Amino acid sequence: MPHVDLNSDLGESFGAWTMGDDAAMLPLVSSANLACGFHAGDPLGMLTACRTALAHGVTIGAHPSYRDRVGFGRRDMEVAPDELTAEIVYQVGGLAGIAESIGARVAYVKPHGALYTRMAVDPVVADVVAEAAAILALPVLGPPLSAVETACARAGVTFVREAFADRAYLADGTLAARGLPGAVITEVAEVAERAERLVTDGEVTALDGSTVSVRAESLCVHGDTRGAVQLAQAVRGALTRAGVTITAFA
């Protein structure tokens, strides 16, 4: 029977500012990528998200980013390799300490936003992410056939391929930039259909109408996409009806 991990970027609130609905999303996914404080998230929010994830049997992943709270981690930045390595390890270590305090653990790393985009195409940043993951002895969740997948192979780090149900693809198999029309998909039936096709057929229709091969072990529905809870419910339902088992990869 086919199986796939269903993940979401969560824990992205900060203080009195709320992003997404973690309480509703966590029961729907098998893995949760929790913000570590640099683009969003704070210690109490991390603790709350870890407790909820643990209660629902959801695997916890770390979601580090560039130091960019104002830009929500979506602005590209030039950071020296040693500094970026230290910042990734610092972020993951903080979340890991909070998780361990309640008997949970961080099981993988998925960089966020501009760092995720950059590591896919920049060999230097990809090597930094792979080095940090090696230091932490954790797998990396990221885009297929990317610079970071190659870097992880060199570093002896387990790499897990990810696809997106609620984001559009370009003809070369990369994600469409968020500023492009149609880059973020919010229509429930369309997202559910794309998710099922990605998992069962390993392909998706790109923005230009071409068919792109995207084979992945984990499927993401963003926690901050408009209607995220309804999208996650629809994706989970479509996959279940298609005979796909939803289970964490880590």
XYZ file of C-alpha atoms in Angstrom:
250
model
C 0.000 0.000 0.000
C 1.422 3.472 -0.852
C 2.308 5.706 2.060
C 3.385 9.309 2.572
C 4.211 11.722 5.350
C 1.925 14.759 5.661
C 3.714 17.762 7.160
C 2.947 21.385 7.952
C 4.925 24.456 9.033
C 3.529 25.318 12.466
C 4.380 27.030 15.756
C 4.679 30.325 13.876
C 2.912 32.620 16.325
C 4.830 35.070 18.509
C 3.638 36.630 21.750
C 0.217 38.203 21.185
C 0.533 37.741 17.390
C -1.138 34.576 16.072
C -0.307 32.775 12.849
C -2.355 29.755 11.788
C -4.332 27.303 13.903
C -1.901 24.796 15.400
C -4.539 23.136 17.586
C -6.628 22.266 14.525
C -3.726 21.438 12.187
C -1.703 19.130 14.417
C -4.297 16.315 14.569
C -4.360 16.281 10.748
C -0.653 15.821 10.012
C 1.963 13.198 10.762
C 4.909 15.619 11.048
C 5.107 19.225 12.265
C 7.875 21.643 11.296
C 8.029 23.972 14.303
C 9.443 27.490 14.087
C 12.531 28.019 16.225
C 12.396 31.739 16.957
C 14.273 33.405 14.096
C 11.350 33.991 11.699
C 8.540 33.245 14.146
C 7.848 31.290 17.305
C 8.796 31.896 20.906
C 9.692 29.572 23.811
C 6.150 29.260 25.181
C 4.766 28.711 21.699
C 7.362 26.014 21.048
C 6.459 24.307 24.315
C 2.733 24.443 23.551
C 3.225 23.100 20.020
C 5.499 20.307 21.268
C 2.933 19.289 23.893
C 0.130 19.195 21.320
C 2.260 17.277 18.839
C 3.210 14.752 21.490
C -0.431 14.320 22.527
C -1.419 13.504 18.934
C 1.566 11.293 18.141
C 2.913 13.812 15.612
C 6.628 13.742 14.806
C 8.414 17.019 15.596
C 10.787 18.648 13.132
C 12.771 21.862 13.494
C 12.023 24.748 11.102
C 15.040 27.100 11.299
C 15.387 30.177 9.119
C 17.460 33.241 8.439
C 17.372 35.772 11.276
C 14.440 37.676 9.786
C 11.441 38.075 12.052
C 10.220 41.225 10.292
C 10.207 39.490 6.892
C 8.911 36.181 8.284
C 12.105 34.543 7.031
C 11.135 35.078 3.401
C 13.839 37.613 2.511
C 17.053 36.255 1.047
C 20.130 37.155 3.090
C 23.884 36.911 2.802
C 25.183 35.184 5.932
C 28.744 33.896 6.380
C 28.851 30.070 6.346
C 30.177 29.694 9.908
C 27.582 32.126 11.220
C 24.751 30.390 9.372
C 25.879 26.973 10.612
C 25.906 28.278 14.187
C 22.484 29.897 13.792
C 20.897 26.704 12.463
C 22.413 24.598 15.245
C 21.337 27.210 17.809
C 17.736 27.236 16.619
C 17.371 23.465 16.417
C 19.089 23.056 19.765
C 16.637 25.408 21.444
C 13.626 23.535 20.129
C 15.245 20.206 20.971
C 15.739 21.270 24.584
C 12.097 22.277 24.926
C 10.917 19.052 23.305
C 13.113 16.925 25.549
C 11.754 18.684 28.633
C 8.372 17.021 28.002
C 9.663 13.665 26.811
C 9.518 14.437 23.079
C 12.332 14.868 20.567
C 13.212 16.695 17.378
C 13.496 14.108 14.605
C 14.522 16.123 11.522
C 15.319 19.578 10.116
C 13.378 21.476 7.439
C 14.692 24.993 6.781
C 12.119 27.725 6.261
C 11.362 30.321 3.615
C 14.267 32.010 1.868
C 16.744 29.594 3.451
C 14.793 26.648 2.000
C 14.737 28.284 -1.428
C 18.431 29.217 -1.294
C 19.671 25.789 -0.207
C 17.967 24.267 -3.249
C 20.176 26.159 -5.704
C 23.223 27.494 -3.818
C 25.903 24.838 -3.160
C 27.518 26.910 -0.391
C 24.289 27.306 1.585
C 23.399 23.683 0.835
C 26.707 22.571 2.356
C 26.004 24.685 5.442
C 22.609 23.047 5.961
C 24.103 19.587 5.457
C 26.953 20.356 7.877
C 24.547 21.609 10.537
C 22.373 18.507 10.108
C 25.456 16.309 10.433
C 26.412 18.077 13.658
C 22.883 17.527 14.967
C 22.701 13.948 13.599
C 19.318 14.675 12.021
C 17.797 14.080 8.557
C 16.967 17.010 6.266
C 13.560 17.481 4.638
C 13.806 19.425 1.390
C 13.223 19.763 -2.355
C 14.028 16.837 -4.674
C 17.014 16.883 -7.042
C 18.389 20.015 -5.400
C 21.776 21.299 -4.287
C 20.955 20.388 -0.683
C 20.137 16.793 -1.621
C 23.573 16.537 -3.243
C 25.220 18.194 -0.222
C 23.529 15.791 2.192
C 24.736 12.828 0.152
C 28.318 14.125 0.415
C 27.946 14.717 4.159
C 26.383 11.320 4.869
C 23.126 12.959 6.019
C 19.776 11.320 5.336
C 17.742 13.422 2.908
C 13.954 13.173 2.590
C 12.267 14.559 -0.532
C 9.313 16.902 -0.099
C 6.505 18.119 -2.360
C 3.882 20.838 -1.823
C 0.130 20.461 -2.237
C -0.656 24.170 -1.909
C 2.181 25.697 -3.954
C 2.557 25.935 -7.723
C 5.531 24.527 -9.619
C 7.501 25.836 -12.570
C 8.314 23.678 -15.586
C 11.819 22.931 -14.196
C 10.334 21.350 -11.061
C 11.123 24.259 -8.728
C 8.525 26.131 -6.680
C 6.993 29.237 -8.221
C 7.995 32.355 -6.284
C 5.227 33.529 -3.972
C 4.951 36.812 -5.857
C 3.847 35.097 -9.066
C 0.120 34.878 -9.831
C -1.182 31.446 -8.857
C 1.894 30.537 -6.806
C -0.167 29.822 -3.669
C -3.159 27.534 -4.235
C -6.123 27.887 -1.893
C -8.991 26.185 -3.732
C -9.809 23.107 -1.654
C -10.710 20.669 -4.436
C -7.657 21.647 -6.489
C -5.250 21.185 -3.590
C -6.768 17.780 -2.749
C -6.529 16.637 -6.377
C -2.924 17.827 -6.653
C -1.994 16.045 -3.435
C -3.465 12.738 -4.597
C -1.757 13.020 -7.985
C 1.589 13.909 -6.420
C 1.496 10.848 -4.183
C -0.056 8.262 -6.501
C 1.407 9.382 -9.851
C 4.470 11.377 -8.798
C 3.577 14.319 -11.010
C 1.919 17.736 -11.013
C 0.838 20.318 -13.579
C 3.160 23.342 -13.674
C 2.045 26.950 -14.106
C 2.716 26.775 -17.859
C 0.526 23.679 -18.220
C 3.370 21.192 -18.579
C 3.583 18.000 -16.521
C 6.409 17.864 -13.990
C 7.693 14.729 -12.272
C 7.878 15.273 -8.504
C 8.452 12.152 -6.447
C 8.498 12.769 -2.725
C 8.242 10.986 0.603
C 6.577 13.890 2.408
C 3.800 16.255 1.364
C 3.398 19.744 2.833
C 0.309 21.869 3.450
C 1.434 25.220 4.853
C -0.062 26.220 8.170
C -0.252 29.887 7.110
C -2.044 29.325 3.784
C -5.559 30.789 3.775
C -8.001 28.027 4.779
C -5.125 25.758 5.848
C -7.269 23.567 8.108
C -9.808 22.896 5.369
C -7.010 22.224 2.890
C -5.324 19.741 5.245
C -8.630 17.997 5.913
C -9.302 17.702 2.175
C -5.792 16.415 1.445
C -5.968 13.840 4.201
C -9.402 12.710 3.016
C -8.340 12.441 -0.626
C -5.238 10.437 0.227
C -7.128 8.110 2.533
C -9.794 7.455 -0.104
C -7.026 6.692 -2.598
C -5.687 3.991 -0.287
C -2.636 5.962 0.834
C -1.399 5.472 4.397
C -0.334 8.698 6.105
C 2.651 8.047 8.350
C 5.658 10.021 9.542
C 8.966 9.376 7.765
C 11.015 9.938 10.951
